[in-house]
PDB file of C-alpha atoms in Angstrom:
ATOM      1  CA  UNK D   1      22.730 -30.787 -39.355  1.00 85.00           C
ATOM      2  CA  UNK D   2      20.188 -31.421 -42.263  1.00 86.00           C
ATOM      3  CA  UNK D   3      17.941 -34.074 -41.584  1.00 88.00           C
ATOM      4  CA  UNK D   4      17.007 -35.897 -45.368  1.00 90.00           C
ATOM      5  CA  UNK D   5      13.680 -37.914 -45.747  1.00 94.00           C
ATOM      6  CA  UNK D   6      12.485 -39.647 -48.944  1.00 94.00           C
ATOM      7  CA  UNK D   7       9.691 -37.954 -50.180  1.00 95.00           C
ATOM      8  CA  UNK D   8       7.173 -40.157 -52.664  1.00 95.00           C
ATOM      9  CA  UNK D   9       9.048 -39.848 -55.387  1.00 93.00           C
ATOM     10  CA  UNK D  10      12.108 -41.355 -53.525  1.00 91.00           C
ATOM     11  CA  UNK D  11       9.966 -44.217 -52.232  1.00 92.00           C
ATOM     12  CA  UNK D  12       8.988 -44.686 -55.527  1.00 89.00           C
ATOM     13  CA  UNK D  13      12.500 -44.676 -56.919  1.00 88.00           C
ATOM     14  CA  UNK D  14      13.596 -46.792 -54.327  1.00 87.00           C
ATOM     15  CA  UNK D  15      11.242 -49.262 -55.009  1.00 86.00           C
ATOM     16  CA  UNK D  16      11.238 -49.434 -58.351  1.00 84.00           C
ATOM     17  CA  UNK D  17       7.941 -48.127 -59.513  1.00 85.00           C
ATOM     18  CA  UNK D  18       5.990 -45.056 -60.038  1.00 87.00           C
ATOM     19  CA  UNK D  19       5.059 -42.166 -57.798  1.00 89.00           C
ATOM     20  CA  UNK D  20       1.401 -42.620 -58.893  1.00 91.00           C
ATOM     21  CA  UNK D  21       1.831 -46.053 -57.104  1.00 89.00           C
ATOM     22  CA  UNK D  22       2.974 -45.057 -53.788  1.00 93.00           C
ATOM     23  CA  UNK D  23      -0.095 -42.276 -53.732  1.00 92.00           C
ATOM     24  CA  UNK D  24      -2.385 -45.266 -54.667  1.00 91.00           C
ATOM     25  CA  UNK D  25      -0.775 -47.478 -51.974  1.00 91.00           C
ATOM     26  CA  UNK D  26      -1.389 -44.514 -49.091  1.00 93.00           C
ATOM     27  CA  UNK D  27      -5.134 -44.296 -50.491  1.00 92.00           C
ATOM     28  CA  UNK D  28      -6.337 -47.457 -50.622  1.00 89.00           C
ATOM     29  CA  UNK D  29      -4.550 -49.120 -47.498  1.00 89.00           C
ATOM     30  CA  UNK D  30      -4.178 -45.720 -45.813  1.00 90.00           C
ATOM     31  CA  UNK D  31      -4.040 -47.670 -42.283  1.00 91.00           C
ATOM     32  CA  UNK D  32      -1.426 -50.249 -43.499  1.00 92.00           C
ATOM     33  CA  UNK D  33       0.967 -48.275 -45.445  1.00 94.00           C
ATOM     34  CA  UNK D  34       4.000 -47.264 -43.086  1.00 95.00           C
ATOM     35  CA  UNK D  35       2.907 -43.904 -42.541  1.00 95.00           C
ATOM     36  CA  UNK D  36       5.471 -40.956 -42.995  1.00 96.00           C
ATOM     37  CA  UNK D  37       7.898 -39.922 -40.120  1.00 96.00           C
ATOM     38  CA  UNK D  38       7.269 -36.312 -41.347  1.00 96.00           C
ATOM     39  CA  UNK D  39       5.158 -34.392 -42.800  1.00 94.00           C
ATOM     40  CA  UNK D  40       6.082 -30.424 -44.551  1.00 93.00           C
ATOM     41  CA  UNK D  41       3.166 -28.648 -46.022  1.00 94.00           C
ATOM     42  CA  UNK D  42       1.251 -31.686 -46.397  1.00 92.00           C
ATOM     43  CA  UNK D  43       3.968 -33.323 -48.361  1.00 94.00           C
ATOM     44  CA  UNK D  44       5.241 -36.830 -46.540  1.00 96.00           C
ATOM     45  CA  UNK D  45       8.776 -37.985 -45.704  1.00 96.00           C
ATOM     46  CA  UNK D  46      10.256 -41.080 -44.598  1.00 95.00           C
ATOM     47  CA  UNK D  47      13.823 -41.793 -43.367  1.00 93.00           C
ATOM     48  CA  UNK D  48      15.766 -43.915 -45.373  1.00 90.00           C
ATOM     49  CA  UNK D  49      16.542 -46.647 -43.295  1.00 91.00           C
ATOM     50  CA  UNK D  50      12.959 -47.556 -43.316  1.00 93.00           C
ATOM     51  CA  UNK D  51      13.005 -48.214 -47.044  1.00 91.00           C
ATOM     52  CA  UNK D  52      12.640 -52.207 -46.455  1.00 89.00           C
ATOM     53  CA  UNK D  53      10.043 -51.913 -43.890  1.00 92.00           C
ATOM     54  CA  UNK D  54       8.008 -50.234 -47.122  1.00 92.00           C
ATOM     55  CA  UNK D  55       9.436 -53.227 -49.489  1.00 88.00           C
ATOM     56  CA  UNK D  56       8.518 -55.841 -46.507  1.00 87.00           C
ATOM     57  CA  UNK D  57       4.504 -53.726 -46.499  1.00 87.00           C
ATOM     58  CA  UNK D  58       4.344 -54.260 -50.274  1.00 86.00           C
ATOM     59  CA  UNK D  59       5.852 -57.769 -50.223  1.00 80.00           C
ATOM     60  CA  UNK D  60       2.810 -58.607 -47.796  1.00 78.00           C
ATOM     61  CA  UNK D  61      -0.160 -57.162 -50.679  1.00 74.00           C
ATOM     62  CA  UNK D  62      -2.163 -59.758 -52.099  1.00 67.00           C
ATOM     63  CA  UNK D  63      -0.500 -61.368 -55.118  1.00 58.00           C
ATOM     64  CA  UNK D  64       3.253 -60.027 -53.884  1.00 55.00           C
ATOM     65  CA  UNK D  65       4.041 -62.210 -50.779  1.00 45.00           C
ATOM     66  CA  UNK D  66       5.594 -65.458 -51.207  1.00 43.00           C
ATOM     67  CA  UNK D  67       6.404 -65.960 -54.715  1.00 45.00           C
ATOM     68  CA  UNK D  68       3.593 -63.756 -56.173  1.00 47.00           C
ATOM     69  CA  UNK D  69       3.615 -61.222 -57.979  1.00 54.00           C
ATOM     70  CA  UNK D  70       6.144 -61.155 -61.275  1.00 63.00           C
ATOM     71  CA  UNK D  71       9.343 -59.213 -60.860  1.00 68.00           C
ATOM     72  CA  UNK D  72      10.565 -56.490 -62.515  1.00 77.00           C
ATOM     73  CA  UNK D  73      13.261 -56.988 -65.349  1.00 82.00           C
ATOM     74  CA  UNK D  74      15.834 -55.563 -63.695  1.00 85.00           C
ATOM     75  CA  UNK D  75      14.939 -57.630 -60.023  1.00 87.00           C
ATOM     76  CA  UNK D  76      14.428 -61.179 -62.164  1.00 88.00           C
ATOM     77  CA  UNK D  77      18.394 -60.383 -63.715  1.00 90.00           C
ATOM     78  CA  UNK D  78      19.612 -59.300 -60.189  1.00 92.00           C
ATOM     79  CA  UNK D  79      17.692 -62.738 -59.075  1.00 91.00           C
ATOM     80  CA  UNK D  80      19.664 -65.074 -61.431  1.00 92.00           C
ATOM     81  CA  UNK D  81      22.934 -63.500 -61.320  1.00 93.00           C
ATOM     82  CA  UNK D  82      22.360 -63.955 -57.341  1.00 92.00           C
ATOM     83  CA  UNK D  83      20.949 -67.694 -57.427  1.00 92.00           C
ATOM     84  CA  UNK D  84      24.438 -68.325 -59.928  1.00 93.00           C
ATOM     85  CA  UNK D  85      26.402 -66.787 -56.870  1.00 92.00           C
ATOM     86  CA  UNK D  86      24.828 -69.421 -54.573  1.00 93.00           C
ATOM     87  CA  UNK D  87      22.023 -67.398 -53.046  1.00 91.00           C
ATOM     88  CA  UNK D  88      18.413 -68.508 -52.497  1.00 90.00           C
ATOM     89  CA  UNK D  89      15.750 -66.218 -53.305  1.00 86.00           C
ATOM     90  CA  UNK D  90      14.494 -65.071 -50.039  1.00 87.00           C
ATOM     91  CA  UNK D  91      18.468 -64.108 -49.186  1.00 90.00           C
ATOM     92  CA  UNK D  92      18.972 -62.250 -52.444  1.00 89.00           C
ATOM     93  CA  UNK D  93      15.989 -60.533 -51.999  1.00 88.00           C
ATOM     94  CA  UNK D  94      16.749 -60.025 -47.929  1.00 88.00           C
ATOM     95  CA  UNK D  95      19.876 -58.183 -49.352  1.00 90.00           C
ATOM     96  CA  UNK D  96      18.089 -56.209 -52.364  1.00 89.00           C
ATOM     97  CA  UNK D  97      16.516 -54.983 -49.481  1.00 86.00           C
ATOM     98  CA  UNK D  98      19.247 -54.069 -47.243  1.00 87.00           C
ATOM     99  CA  UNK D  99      20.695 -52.236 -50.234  1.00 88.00           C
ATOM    100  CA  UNK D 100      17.712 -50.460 -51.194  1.00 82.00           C
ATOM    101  CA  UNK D 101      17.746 -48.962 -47.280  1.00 80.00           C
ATOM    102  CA  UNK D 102      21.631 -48.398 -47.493  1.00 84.00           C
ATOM    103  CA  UNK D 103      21.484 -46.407 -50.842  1.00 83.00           C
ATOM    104  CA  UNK D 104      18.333 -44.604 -50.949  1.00 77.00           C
ATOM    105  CA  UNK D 105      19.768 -42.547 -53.859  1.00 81.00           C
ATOM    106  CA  UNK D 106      19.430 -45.168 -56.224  1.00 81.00           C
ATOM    107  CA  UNK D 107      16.152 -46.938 -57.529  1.00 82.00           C
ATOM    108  CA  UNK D 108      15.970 -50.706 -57.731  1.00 83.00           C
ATOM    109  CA  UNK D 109      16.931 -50.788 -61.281  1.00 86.00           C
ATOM    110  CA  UNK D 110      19.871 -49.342 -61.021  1.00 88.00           C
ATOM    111  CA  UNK D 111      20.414 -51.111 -57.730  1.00 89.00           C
ATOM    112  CA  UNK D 112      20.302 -54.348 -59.656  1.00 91.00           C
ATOM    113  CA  UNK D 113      22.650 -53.441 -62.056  1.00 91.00           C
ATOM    114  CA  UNK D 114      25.301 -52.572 -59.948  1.00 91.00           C
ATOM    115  CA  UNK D 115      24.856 -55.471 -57.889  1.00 93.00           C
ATOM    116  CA  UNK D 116      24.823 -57.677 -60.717  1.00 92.00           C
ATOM    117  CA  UNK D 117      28.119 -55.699 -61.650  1.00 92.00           C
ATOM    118  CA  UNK D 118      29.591 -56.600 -58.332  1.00 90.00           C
ATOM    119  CA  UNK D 119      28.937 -60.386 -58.874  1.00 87.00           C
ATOM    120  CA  UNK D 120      31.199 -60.376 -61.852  1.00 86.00           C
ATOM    121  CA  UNK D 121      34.004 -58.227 -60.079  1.00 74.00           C
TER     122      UNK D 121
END
Protein backbone atom coordinates (compact mmCIF):
# COMPACT_ATOMS: atom_id res chain seq x y z
CA UNK A 1 0.00 0.00 0.00
CA UNK A 2 1.07 3.65 -0.91
CA UNK A 3 1.80 5.63 1.93
CA UNK A 4 0.73 9.68 0.93
CA UNK A 5 2.40 12.63 2.86
CA UNK A 6 1.74 16.35 2.24
CA UNK A 7 4.59 17.80 0.84
CA UNK A 8 4.97 21.92 1.32
CA UNK A 9 2.88 22.73 -1.12
CA UNK A 10 0.05 20.62 0.51
CA UNK A 11 0.75 22.21 3.89
CA UNK A 12 0.50 25.26 2.25
CA UNK A 13 -2.77 24.46 0.54
CA UNK A 14 -4.07 23.12 3.52
CA UNK A 15 -3.50 26.03 5.36
CA UNK A 16 -4.43 28.47 3.26
CA UNK A 17 -1.33 30.31 2.29
CA UNK A 18 1.68 30.15 0.19
CA UNK A 19 4.44 27.61 -0.18
CA UNK A 20 6.99 30.46 0.23
CA UNK A 21 5.38 30.69 3.78
CA UNK A 22 5.76 27.28 5.01
CA UNK A 23 9.70 27.41 3.75
CA UNK A 24 9.90 30.72 5.77
CA UNK A 25 8.14 29.10 8.78
CA UNK A 26 10.84 25.91 8.71
CA UNK A 27 13.71 28.69 8.46
CA UNK A 28 13.12 30.96 10.90
CA UNK A 29 11.60 28.68 13.76
CA UNK A 30 13.39 25.62 12.37
CA UNK A 31 13.20 24.03 16.08
CA UNK A 32 9.45 24.84 16.53
CA UNK A 33 7.94 24.02 13.29
CA UNK A 34 6.51 20.31 13.46
CA UNK A 35 9.22 18.82 11.67
CA UNK A 36 8.42 16.37 8.69
CA UNK A 37 7.64 12.60 9.32
CA UNK A 38 9.64 11.99 6.07
CA UNK A 39 11.98 13.14 4.20
CA UNK A 40 12.73 11.93 0.00
CA UNK A 41 15.66 13.56 -1.59
CA UNK A 42 15.66 16.31 0.76
CA UNK A 43 12.10 17.12 0.02
CA UNK A 44 9.76 16.94 3.44
CA UNK A 45 6.46 15.13 4.03
CA UNK A 46 3.98 15.13 6.65
CA UNK A 47 0.97 12.81 7.18
CA UNK A 48 -2.20 14.29 6.93
CA UNK A 49 -3.68 13.79 10.09
CA UNK A 50 -1.15 16.07 11.52
CA UNK A 51 -2.45 19.00 9.51
CA UNK A 52 -3.97 20.75 12.83
CA UNK A 53 -1.02 20.12 14.90
CA UNK A 54 0.69 22.60 12.01
CA UNK A 55 -2.57 25.02 12.26
CA UNK A 56 -2.35 24.69 16.31
CA UNK A 57 2.04 25.67 15.70
CA UNK A 58 0.96 28.67 13.61
CA UNK A 59 -2.02 29.61 15.81
CA UNK A 60 0.71 29.86 18.70
CA UNK A 61 3.17 32.68 16.41
CA UNK A 62 3.20 35.99 17.77
CA UNK A 63 0.26 38.07 16.55
CA UNK A 64 -1.89 34.63 15.57
CA UNK A 65 -2.84 33.13 19.02
CA UNK A 66 -5.85 34.25 20.70
CA UNK A 67 -7.65 36.56 18.55
CA UNK A 68 -4.59 37.92 16.64
CA UNK A 69 -3.81 37.92 13.63
CA UNK A 70 -6.71 38.93 10.83
CA UNK A 71 -8.31 36.05 9.00
CA UNK A 72 -8.40 35.24 5.69
CA UNK A 73 -11.60 36.12 3.56
CA UNK A 74 -12.63 32.94 3.07
CA UNK A 75 -11.98 31.83 7.18
CA UNK A 76 -13.84 35.36 8.41
CA UNK A 77 -17.14 34.05 5.92
CA UNK A 78 -16.73 30.41 7.22
CA UNK A 79 -16.55 32.30 10.84
CA UNK A 80 -19.94 34.12 10.51
CA UNK A 81 -21.86 31.60 8.73
CA UNK A 82 -20.60 29.32 11.82
CA UNK A 83 -21.30 31.95 14.75
CA UNK A 84 -25.14 32.25 12.76
CA UNK A 85 -25.25 28.34 13.25
CA UNK A 86 -24.66 28.83 17.01
CA UNK A 87 -20.94 28.17 17.20
CA UNK A 88 -18.35 30.17 19.17
CA UNK A 89 -15.20 30.95 17.59
CA UNK A 90 -12.77 28.72 19.22
CA UNK A 91 -15.39 25.63 18.21
CA UNK A 92 -15.71 26.74 14.61
CA UNK A 93 -12.27 27.09 14.34
CA UNK A 94 -11.62 23.59 16.51
CA UNK A 95 -13.67 22.09 13.56
CA UNK A 96 -11.97 24.14 10.55
CA UNK A 97 -9.33 22.29 11.94
CA UNK A 98 -10.59 18.88 12.16
CA UNK A 99 -11.64 19.34 8.54
CA UNK A 100 -8.52 20.65 7.30
CA UNK A 101 -6.83 17.13 8.82
CA UNK A 102 -9.83 15.03 7.41
CA UNK A 103 -9.57 16.48 3.80
CA UNK A 104 -6.08 17.26 3.15
CA UNK A 105 -6.99 17.56 -0.57
CA UNK A 106 -8.60 20.69 -0.20
CA UNK A 107 -7.08 24.15 0.93
CA UNK A 108 -8.84 26.26 3.53
CA UNK A 109 -10.57 28.31 1.02
CA UNK A 110 -12.24 25.92 -0.50
CA UNK A 111 -12.74 24.20 2.83
CA UNK A 112 -14.73 27.22 3.88
CA UNK A 113 -16.84 27.27 1.12
CA UNK A 114 -18.08 24.01 1.31
CA UNK A 115 -18.63 24.23 4.84
CA UNK A 116 -20.40 27.33 4.55
CA UNK A 117 -22.40 25.33 1.78
CA UNK A 118 -23.24 22.69 4.30
CA UNK A 119 -24.70 25.29 6.79
CA UNK A 120 -27.33 26.23 4.30
CA UNK A 121 -28.15 22.49 3.32
Amino acid sequence: MTERYLGVVGVAEALGVSRHAVHKWRTRYPDAFPAPDVEVDGAPGWRADRVAEIVQWRASLPGRGAGGGRPTAARQEYLKAAMARGLDRDEALRALAAFTAEFPEMNEPELCAWLIDKFRD
